PDB file of C-alpha atoms and ligand atoms in Angstrom:
ATOM      1  CA  MET A   1     -13.870   6.642  -4.232  1.00  0.00           C
ATOM      2  CA  ASN A   2     -12.568   5.964  -0.803  1.00  0.00           C
ATOM      3  CA  SER A   3      -9.427   7.909  -1.669  1.00  0.00           C
ATOM      4  CA  ILE A   4     -11.317  11.212  -1.620  1.00  0.00           C
ATOM      5  CA  GLU A   5     -11.797  11.120   2.165  1.00  0.00           C
ATOM      6  CA  PHE A   6      -8.561  12.692   3.313  1.00  0.00           C
ATOM      7  CA  THR A   7      -6.996  12.240   6.705  1.00  0.00           C
ATOM      8  CA  ASN A   8      -5.775  15.366   8.428  1.00  0.00           C
ATOM      9  CA  ARG A   9      -2.220  14.505   7.440  1.00  0.00           C
ATOM     10  CA  GLN A  10      -3.182  14.083   3.763  1.00  0.00           C
ATOM     11  CA  GLN A  11      -4.906  17.461   3.880  1.00  0.00           C
ATOM     12  CA  GLN A  12      -1.740  19.009   5.353  1.00  0.00           C
ATOM     13  CA  ILE A  13       0.365  17.435   2.631  1.00  0.00           C
ATOM     14  CA  ILE A  14      -1.933  18.833  -0.069  1.00  0.00           C
ATOM     15  CA  GLU A  15      -1.761  22.327   1.443  1.00  0.00           C
ATOM     16  CA  LEU A  16       2.061  22.177   1.660  1.00  0.00           C
ATOM     17  CA  VAL A  17       2.403  21.050  -1.950  1.00  0.00           C
ATOM     18  CA  LYS A  18      -0.045  23.718  -3.111  1.00  0.00           C
ATOM     19  CA  LYS A  19       2.037  26.368  -1.322  1.00  0.00           C
ATOM     20  CA  HIS A  20       5.586  25.202  -2.060  1.00  0.00           C
ATOM     21  CA  GLN A  21       5.341  23.168  -5.230  1.00  0.00           C
ATOM     22  CA  PRO A  22       7.426  21.680  -6.661  1.00  0.00           C
ATOM     23  CA  ILE A  23       8.404  20.231  -3.330  1.00  0.00           C
ATOM     24  CA  THR A  24      10.420  17.069  -2.577  1.00  0.00           C
ATOM     25  CA  SER A  25       9.208  14.359  -0.187  1.00  0.00           C
ATOM     26  CA  LYS A  26      12.220  15.267   2.088  1.00  0.00           C
ATOM     27  CA  HIS A  27      11.059  18.863   2.379  1.00  0.00           C
ATOM     28  CA  ILE A  28       7.406  17.743   3.090  1.00  0.00           C
ATOM     29  CA  ALA A  29       8.696  15.322   5.696  1.00  0.00           C
ATOM     30  CA  ASP A  30      10.831  18.047   7.344  1.00  0.00           C
ATOM     31  CA  LYS A  31       7.947  20.493   7.443  1.00  0.00           C
ATOM     32  CA  LEU A  32       5.742  17.825   9.123  1.00  0.00           C
ATOM     33  CA  ASN A  33       8.469  16.601  11.477  1.00  0.00           C
ATOM     34  CA  MET A  34       8.246  13.123  10.027  1.00  0.00           C
ATOM     35  CA  THR A  35      10.563  10.682   8.324  1.00  0.00           C
ATOM     36  CA  ARG A  36      10.240  10.162   4.601  1.00  0.00           C
ATOM     37  CA  ALA A  37       9.459   6.497   5.166  1.00  0.00           C
ATOM     38  CA  ALA A  38       6.487   7.432   7.386  1.00  0.00           C
ATOM     39  CA  LEU A  39       5.256   9.928   4.807  1.00  0.00           C
ATOM     40  CA  ARG A  40       5.496   7.635   1.802  1.00  0.00           C
ATOM     41  CA  PRO A  41       2.061   5.837   2.163  1.00  0.00           C
ATOM     42  CA  ASP A  42       0.221   9.163   2.182  1.00  0.00           C
ATOM     43  CA  LEU A  43       2.134  10.431  -0.819  1.00  0.00           C
ATOM     44  CA  THR A  44       1.444   7.230  -2.682  1.00  0.00           C
ATOM     45  CA  VAL A  45      -2.315   7.420  -1.995  1.00  0.00           C
ATOM     46  CA  LEU A  46      -2.505  11.087  -3.030  1.00  0.00           C
ATOM     47  CA  ALA A  47      -0.518  10.482  -6.218  1.00  0.00           C
ATOM     48  CA  MET A  48      -2.581   7.365  -7.147  1.00  0.00           C
ATOM     49  CA  ALA A  49      -5.836   9.239  -6.521  1.00  0.00           C
ATOM     50  CA  GLY A  50      -4.626  11.930  -8.893  1.00  0.00           C
ATOM     51  CA  PHE A  51      -4.347  14.877  -6.507  1.00  0.00           C
ATOM     52  CA  LEU A  52      -0.547  15.036  -6.642  1.00  0.00           C
ATOM     53  CA  GLU A  53       1.834  14.399  -9.477  1.00  0.00           C
ATOM     54  CA  ALA A  54       5.251  12.993  -8.622  1.00  0.00           C
ATOM     55  CA  ARG A  55       7.884  14.276 -11.045  1.00  0.00           C
ATOM     56  CA  PRO A  56      11.209  12.477 -10.771  1.00  0.00           C
ATOM     57  CA  LYS A  57      14.083  14.784  -9.767  1.00  0.00           C
ATOM     58  CA  VAL A  58      11.642  17.724  -9.421  1.00  0.00           C
ATOM     59  CA  GLY A  59       9.256  16.809  -6.615  1.00  0.00           C
ATOM     60  CA  TYR A  60       5.549  16.815  -5.969  1.00  0.00           C
ATOM     61  CA  LEU A  61       3.088  19.101  -7.764  1.00  0.00           C
ATOM     62  CA  TYR A  62      -0.584  19.737  -7.045  1.00  0.00           C
ATOM     63  CA  THR A  63      -2.652  18.617 -10.079  1.00  0.00           C
ATOM     64  CA  GLY A  64      -5.494  21.013  -9.314  1.00  0.00           C
ATOM     65  CA  ARG A  65      -8.068  18.232  -9.314  1.00  0.00           C
ATOM     66  CA  SER A  66     -10.906  18.746  -6.821  1.00  0.00           C
ATOM     67  CA  VAL A  67     -13.132  16.152  -5.274  1.00  0.00           C
ATOM     68  CA  ASN A  68     -15.891  17.504  -7.533  1.00  0.00           C
ATOM     69  CA  ASN A  69     -13.718  17.027 -10.650  1.00  0.00           C
ATOM     70  CA  MET A  70     -13.144  13.423  -9.573  1.00  0.00           C
ATOM     71  CA  ILE A  71     -16.804  12.641  -8.927  1.00  0.00           C
ATOM     72  CA  SER A  72     -17.704  14.218 -12.236  1.00  0.00           C
ATOM     73  CA  ASP A  73     -15.049  12.137 -14.122  1.00  0.00           C
ATOM     74  CA  PHE A  74     -16.317   9.048 -12.338  1.00  0.00           C
ATOM     75  CA  ILE A  75     -19.997   9.636 -13.358  1.00  0.00           C
ATOM     76  CA  ARG A  76     -18.935  10.533 -16.937  1.00  0.00           C
ATOM     77  CA  ASN A  77     -17.024   7.224 -17.143  1.00  0.00           C
ATOM     78  CA  ILE A  78     -20.087   5.159 -16.308  1.00  0.00           C
ATOM     79  CA  LYS A  79     -21.653   4.181 -19.630  1.00  0.00           C
ATOM     80  CA  VAL A  80     -25.276   3.655 -20.648  1.00  0.00           C
ATOM     81  CA  GLY A  81     -24.425   0.072 -21.534  1.00  0.00           C
ATOM     82  CA  ASP A  82     -23.472  -0.559 -17.892  1.00  0.00           C
ATOM     83  CA  ILE A  83     -26.697   0.745 -16.298  1.00  0.00           C
ATOM     84  CA  LYS A  84     -29.471   0.141 -18.867  1.00  0.00           C
ATOM     85  CA  SER A  85     -32.368  -2.204 -18.131  1.00  0.00           C
ATOM     86  CA  SER A  86     -34.793  -4.132 -20.340  1.00  0.00           C
ATOM     87  CA  PRO A  87     -37.293  -2.027 -22.271  1.00  0.00           C
ATOM     88  CA  VAL A  88     -40.958  -2.877 -22.624  1.00  0.00           C
ATOM     89  CA  VAL A  89     -41.781  -2.667 -26.309  1.00  0.00           C
ATOM     90  CA  VAL A  90     -45.016  -3.190 -28.240  1.00  0.00           C
ATOM     91  CA  SER A  91     -45.886  -2.737 -31.862  1.00  0.00           C
ATOM     92  CA  GLU A  92     -47.591   0.268 -33.329  1.00  0.00           C
ATOM     93  CA  ASP A  93     -50.874  -1.662 -34.002  1.00  0.00           C
ATOM     94  CA  THR A  94     -51.323  -2.682 -30.342  1.00  0.00           C
ATOM     95  CA  MET A  95     -54.613  -1.314 -29.079  1.00  0.00           C
ATOM     96  CA  VAL A  96     -54.348   1.326 -26.302  1.00  0.00           C
ATOM     97  CA  TYR A  97     -56.309  -0.975 -23.903  1.00  0.00           C
ATOM     98  CA  ASP A  98     -53.801  -3.798 -24.389  1.00  0.00           C
ATOM     99  CA  ALA A  99     -50.841  -1.450 -23.942  1.00  0.00           C
ATOM    100  CA  ILE A 100     -52.312  -0.190 -20.662  1.00  0.00           C
ATOM    101  CA  VAL A 101     -52.598  -3.850 -19.476  1.00  0.00           C
ATOM    102  CA  THR A 102     -48.923  -4.390 -20.531  1.00  0.00           C
ATOM    103  CA  LEU A 103     -47.955  -1.208 -18.549  1.00  0.00           C
ATOM    104  CA  PHE A 104     -49.523  -2.729 -15.359  1.00  0.00           C
ATOM    105  CA  LEU A 105     -48.292  -6.224 -15.922  1.00  0.00           C
ATOM    106  CA  GLU A 106     -44.697  -5.167 -16.652  1.00  0.00           C
ATOM    107  CA  ASP A 107     -44.861  -2.513 -13.832  1.00  0.00           C
ATOM    108  CA  VAL A 108     -43.371   0.355 -15.967  1.00  0.00           C
ATOM    109  CA  GLY A 109     -44.249   3.973 -16.612  1.00  0.00           C
ATOM    110  CA  THR A 110     -43.282   4.122 -20.256  1.00  0.00           C
ATOM    111  CA  ILE A 111     -43.711   1.816 -23.213  1.00  0.00           C
ATOM    112  CA  TYR A 112     -41.637   2.008 -26.379  1.00  0.00           C
ATOM    113  CA  ILE A 113     -43.233   1.424 -29.712  1.00  0.00           C
ATOM    114  CA  HIS A 114     -41.719  -0.267 -32.710  1.00  0.00           C
ATOM    115  CA  ASN A 115     -42.558  -1.032 -36.303  1.00  0.00           C
ATOM    116  CA  GLY A 116     -40.657  -3.982 -37.737  1.00  0.00           C
ATOM    117  CA  GLY A 117     -38.194  -3.802 -34.836  1.00  0.00           C
ATOM    118  CA  ILE A 118     -37.447  -0.159 -35.425  1.00  0.00           C
ATOM    119  CA  LEU A 119     -38.219   2.528 -32.750  1.00  0.00           C
ATOM    120  CA  THR A 120     -41.163   4.666 -33.898  1.00  0.00           C
ATOM    121  CA  GLY A 121     -42.590   6.082 -30.636  1.00  0.00           C
ATOM    122  CA  VAL A 122     -42.917   6.399 -26.912  1.00  0.00           C
ATOM    123  CA  VAL A 123     -46.082   6.343 -24.756  1.00  0.00           C
ATOM    124  CA  SER A 124     -46.113   7.367 -21.109  1.00  0.00           C
ATOM    125  CA  ARG A 125     -48.651   7.321 -18.247  1.00  0.00           C
ATOM    126  CA  LYS A 126     -49.904  10.813 -19.049  1.00  0.00           C
ATOM    127  CA  ASP A 127     -50.483   9.901 -22.731  1.00  0.00           C
ATOM    128  CA  PHE A 128     -52.668   7.027 -21.567  1.00  0.00           C
ATOM    129  CA  LEU A 129     -54.545   9.185 -19.039  1.00  0.00           C
ATOM    130  CA  LYS A 130     -55.274  11.787 -21.736  1.00  0.00           C
ATOM    131  CA  ILE A 131     -56.931   9.332 -24.066  1.00  0.00           C
ATOM    132  CA  ALA A 132     -58.694   7.528 -21.198  1.00  0.00           C
ATOM    133  CA  LEU A 133     -60.301  10.843 -20.072  1.00  0.00           C
ATOM    134  CA  GLY A 134     -62.041  11.294 -23.434  1.00  0.00           C
ATOM    135  CA  ASN A 135     -64.883   9.307 -24.896  1.00  0.00           C
ATOM    136  CA  THR A 136     -62.611   7.252 -27.156  1.00  0.00           C
ATOM    137  CA  ASP A 137     -62.991   3.511 -27.265  1.00  0.00           C
ATOM    138  CA  ILE A 138     -59.494   2.476 -26.160  1.00  0.00           C
ATOM    139  CA  HIS A 139     -60.120  -1.078 -27.423  1.00  0.00           C
ATOM    140  CA  LYS A 140     -60.295   0.275 -30.973  1.00  0.00           C
ATOM    141  CA  VAL A 141     -57.477   2.904 -31.026  1.00  0.00           C
ATOM    142  CA  PRO A 142     -53.980   1.666 -31.932  1.00  0.00           C
ATOM    143  CA  ILE A 143     -51.256   3.010 -29.782  1.00  0.00           C
ATOM    144  CA  GLY A 144     -49.546   4.531 -32.852  1.00  0.00           C
ATOM    145  CA  ILE A 145     -52.269   7.230 -32.746  1.00  0.00           C
ATOM    146  CA  ILE A 146     -51.355   8.550 -29.305  1.00  0.00           C
ATOM    147  CA  MET A 147     -47.570   8.038 -29.117  1.00  0.00           C
ATOM    148  CA  THR A 148     -44.937  10.725 -29.245  1.00  0.00           C
ATOM    149  CA  ARG A 149     -43.227   9.998 -32.577  1.00  0.00           C
ATOM    150  CA  MET A 150     -39.834   9.840 -33.991  1.00  0.00           C
ATOM    151  CA  PRO A 151     -37.869  12.034 -34.680  1.00  0.00           C
ATOM    152  CA  ASN A 152     -39.040  13.799 -31.524  1.00  0.00           C
ATOM    153  CA  ILE A 153     -37.710  11.076 -29.214  1.00  0.00           C
ATOM    154  CA  ALA A 154     -34.705  11.629 -26.972  1.00  0.00           C
ATOM    155  CA  CYS A 155     -32.527   8.479 -27.283  1.00  0.00           C
ATOM    156  CA  VAL A 156     -29.124   7.403 -26.096  1.00  0.00           C
ATOM    157  CA  LYS A 157     -26.560   4.887 -27.199  1.00  0.00           C
ATOM    158  CA  ASP A 158     -24.577   2.337 -25.104  1.00  0.00           C
ATOM    159  CA  GLU A 159     -21.427   4.413 -25.276  1.00  0.00           C
ATOM    160  CA  ASP A 160     -23.060   7.592 -23.937  1.00  0.00           C
ATOM    161  CA  SER A 161     -22.355   8.396 -20.310  1.00  0.00           C
ATOM    162  CA  ALA A 162     -24.675   8.372 -17.245  1.00  0.00           C
ATOM    163  CA  TYR A 163     -24.211  12.118 -17.233  1.00  0.00           C
ATOM    164  CA  ASP A 164     -25.508  12.416 -20.829  1.00  0.00           C
ATOM    165  CA  VAL A 165     -28.642  10.450 -19.907  1.00  0.00           C
ATOM    166  CA  ALA A 166     -29.308  12.517 -16.856  1.00  0.00           C
ATOM    167  CA  GLY A 167     -28.962  15.701 -18.931  1.00  0.00           C
ATOM    168  CA  LYS A 168     -31.481  14.444 -21.521  1.00  0.00           C
ATOM    169  CA  ILE A 169     -33.986  13.374 -18.816  1.00  0.00           C
ATOM    170  CA  ILE A 170     -33.744  16.855 -17.255  1.00  0.00           C
ATOM    171  CA  LEU A 171     -33.728  18.800 -20.507  1.00  0.00           C
ATOM    172  CA  HIS A 172     -36.789  17.036 -21.998  1.00  0.00           C
ATOM    173  CA  GLU A 173     -38.613  16.587 -18.625  1.00  0.00           C
ATOM    174  CA  ILE A 174     -39.145  12.887 -19.183  1.00  0.00           C
ATOM    175  CA  ASP A 175     -38.887   9.728 -17.103  1.00  0.00           C
ATOM    176  CA  SER A 176     -36.771   7.566 -19.339  1.00  0.00           C
ATOM    177  CA  VAL A 177     -34.926   7.341 -22.625  1.00  0.00           C
ATOM    178  CA  PRO A 178     -34.654   4.371 -24.967  1.00  0.00           C
ATOM    179  CA  VAL A 179     -31.199   2.988 -25.633  1.00  0.00           C
ATOM    180  CA  VAL A 180     -30.735   2.467 -29.399  1.00  0.00           C
ATOM    181  CA  GLU A 181     -28.444   1.113 -31.972  1.00  0.00           C
ATOM    182  CA  SER A 182     -28.329   2.659 -35.434  1.00  0.00           C
ATOM    183  CA  VAL A 183     -29.212   0.401 -38.388  1.00  0.00           C
ATOM    184  CA  CYS A 184     -29.298   1.096 -42.105  1.00  0.00           C
ATOM    185  CA  LEU A 185     -32.885   0.677 -43.435  1.00  0.00           C
ATOM    186  CA  GLU A 186     -33.828  -0.681 -46.856  1.00  0.00           C
ATOM    187  CA  ASN A 187     -34.698   2.812 -48.025  1.00  0.00           C
ATOM    188  CA  GLY A 188     -31.099   3.872 -47.199  1.00  0.00           C
ATOM    189  CA  LYS A 189     -32.201   5.936 -44.196  1.00  0.00           C
ATOM    190  CA  THR A 190     -31.027   5.311 -40.611  1.00  0.00           C
ATOM    191  CA  GLY A 191     -33.337   3.580 -38.187  1.00  0.00           C
ATOM    192  CA  TYR A 192     -32.897   2.810 -34.477  1.00  0.00           C
ATOM    193  CA  LYS A 193     -33.211  -0.644 -32.932  1.00  0.00           C
ATOM    194  CA  ILE A 194     -34.192  -0.581 -29.239  1.00  0.00           C
ATOM    195  CA  THR A 195     -31.663  -2.346 -27.032  1.00  0.00           C
ATOM    196  CA  GLY A 196     -32.628  -1.055 -23.575  1.00  0.00           C
ATOM    197  CA  LYS A 197     -33.887   1.844 -21.485  1.00  0.00           C
ATOM    198  CA  VAL A 198     -32.456   4.156 -18.856  1.00  0.00           C
ATOM    199  CA  SER A 199     -35.006   5.626 -16.480  1.00  0.00           C
ATOM    200  CA  LYS A 200     -34.874   7.876 -13.421  1.00  0.00           C
ATOM    201  CA  THR A 201     -34.864   4.597 -11.471  1.00  0.00           C
ATOM    202  CA  ASN A 202     -31.656   3.481 -13.152  1.00  0.00           C
ATOM    203  CA  ILE A 203     -29.974   6.763 -12.301  1.00  0.00           C
ATOM    204  CA  THR A 204     -31.182   6.590  -8.686  1.00  0.00           C
ATOM    205  CA  ARG A 205     -29.968   2.981  -8.447  1.00  0.00           C
ATOM    206  CA  LEU A 206     -26.533   4.101  -9.701  1.00  0.00           C
ATOM    207  CA  LEU A 207     -26.315   6.715  -7.008  1.00  0.00           C
ATOM    208  CA  TYR A 208     -27.502   4.257  -4.379  1.00  0.00           C
ATOM    209  CA  ASP A 209     -24.994   1.589  -5.498  1.00  0.00           C
ATOM    210  CA  LEU A 210     -22.161   4.089  -5.349  1.00  0.00           C
ATOM    211  CA  CYS A 211     -23.037   4.959  -1.706  1.00  0.00           C
ATOM    212  CA  ASP A 212     -23.661   1.308  -0.945  1.00  0.00           C
ATOM    213  CA  ASP A 213     -20.170   0.353  -2.142  1.00  0.00           C
ATOM    214  CA  GLU A 214     -18.845   3.183   0.013  1.00  0.00           C
ATOM    215  CA  LEU A 215     -20.845   2.524   3.149  1.00  0.00           C
ATOM    216  CA  GLY A 216     -21.307  -1.304   2.915  1.00  0.00           C
ATOM    217  CA  GLY A 217     -25.109  -1.101   2.640  1.00  0.00           C
ATOM    218  CA  LEU A 218     -27.776   0.025   5.045  1.00  0.00           C
TER     219      LEU A 218
HETATM  220  P1  LIG B 301     -45.319  10.866 -17.414  1.00  0.00           P
HETATM  221  O1  LIG B 301     -46.451  10.750 -18.477  1.00  0.00           O
HETATM  222  O2  LIG B 301     -45.430   9.773 -16.346  1.00  0.00           O
HETATM  223  O3  LIG B 301     -45.221  12.228 -16.937  1.00  0.00           O
HETATM  224  P2  LIG B 301     -42.902  11.387 -19.039  1.00  0.00           P
HETATM  225  O4  LIG B 301     -42.554  12.642 -18.285  1.00  0.00           O
HETATM  226  O5  LIG B 301     -41.744  10.471 -19.357  1.00  0.00           O
HETATM  227  O6  LIG B 301     -43.945  10.504 -18.290  1.00  0.00           O
HETATM  228  O7  LIG B 301     -43.603  11.812 -20.430  1.00  0.00           O
HETATM  229  C1  LIG B 301     -44.125  13.097 -20.685  1.00  0.00           C
HETATM  230  C2  LIG B 301     -44.332  13.201 -22.229  1.00  0.00           C
HETATM  231  O8  LIG B 301     -43.087  13.065 -22.866  1.00  0.00           O
HETATM  232  C3  LIG B 301     -45.210  12.132 -22.814  1.00  0.00           C
HETATM  233  O9  LIG B 301     -46.076  12.788 -23.775  1.00  0.00           O
HETATM  234  C4  LIG B 301     -44.365  11.147 -23.480  1.00  0.00           C
HETATM  235  O10 LIG B 301     -44.896  10.571 -24.617  1.00  0.00           O
HETATM  236  C5  LIG B 301     -43.128  11.963 -23.806  1.00  0.00           C
HETATM  237  N1  LIG B 301     -41.856  11.206 -23.733  1.00  0.00           N
HETATM  238  C6  LIG B 301     -41.562  10.244 -22.865  1.00  0.00           C
HETATM  239  N2  LIG B 301     -40.273   9.811 -23.013  1.00  0.00           N
HETATM  240  C7  LIG B 301     -39.789  10.500 -24.084  1.00  0.00           C
HETATM  241  C8  LIG B 301     -38.551  10.499 -24.739  1.00  0.00           C
HETATM  242  N3  LIG B 301     -37.523   9.683 -24.401  1.00  0.00           N
HETATM  243  N4  LIG B 301     -38.408  11.346 -25.828  1.00  0.00           N
HETATM  244  C9  LIG B 301     -39.418  12.195 -26.148  1.00  0.00           C
HETATM  245  N5  LIG B 301     -40.565  12.286 -25.535  1.00  0.00           N
HETATM  246  C10 LIG B 301     -40.804  11.419 -24.496  1.00  0.00           C
END
């Protein structure tokens, strides 16, 4: 990531290559009134960072990659498996009251629901508020009654990218997605085992950690 902060000289080199490509290091050095040896470190950095391509016996070419391309590639290369955290999961027959207690004790905003280890639903703060506003006895209502059910749950897998997760969170206007693994059920259908969660907090932490690496912390 540091490589995308160009020095003035690196910017000049990129502009020269864009304009005169293919151009040899000797020609670039001549145009900048430098020796080839003095130019070499900058050319190496730009080639390693993917902005220039060095073609033997031809010269340097501009790859057309922008800083935005590189950031986008970087984010797409971060996988759900690298950023997921532990999910809070309860079974479908848990009473709403007990699930609310779990929500507070575990300090989360969303609880995932399973039946026999397989994801069947999701319950969020607003779902709890909705039922708590009515006259229902939340000690007697199982969470399975109020949850958002499969197959209407947006899920991701370990191999999906951080970009895919952010897209699902925005598209469905939700706070988190369960991370799942497909399993074959006894009835031959596909079920999903819950292996983690990615929430808005995980995405925010990812952005923070990227800047933290760059700036050395606050
Ligand atoms: P909050 O209730 O704090 O606004 P969300 O925005 O995550 O939390 O949830 C809004 C609604 O979307 C709730 O009804 C919840 O059950 C549902 N929901 C939450 N996560 C998911 C998900 N991954 N897939 C589908 N629906 C979800």
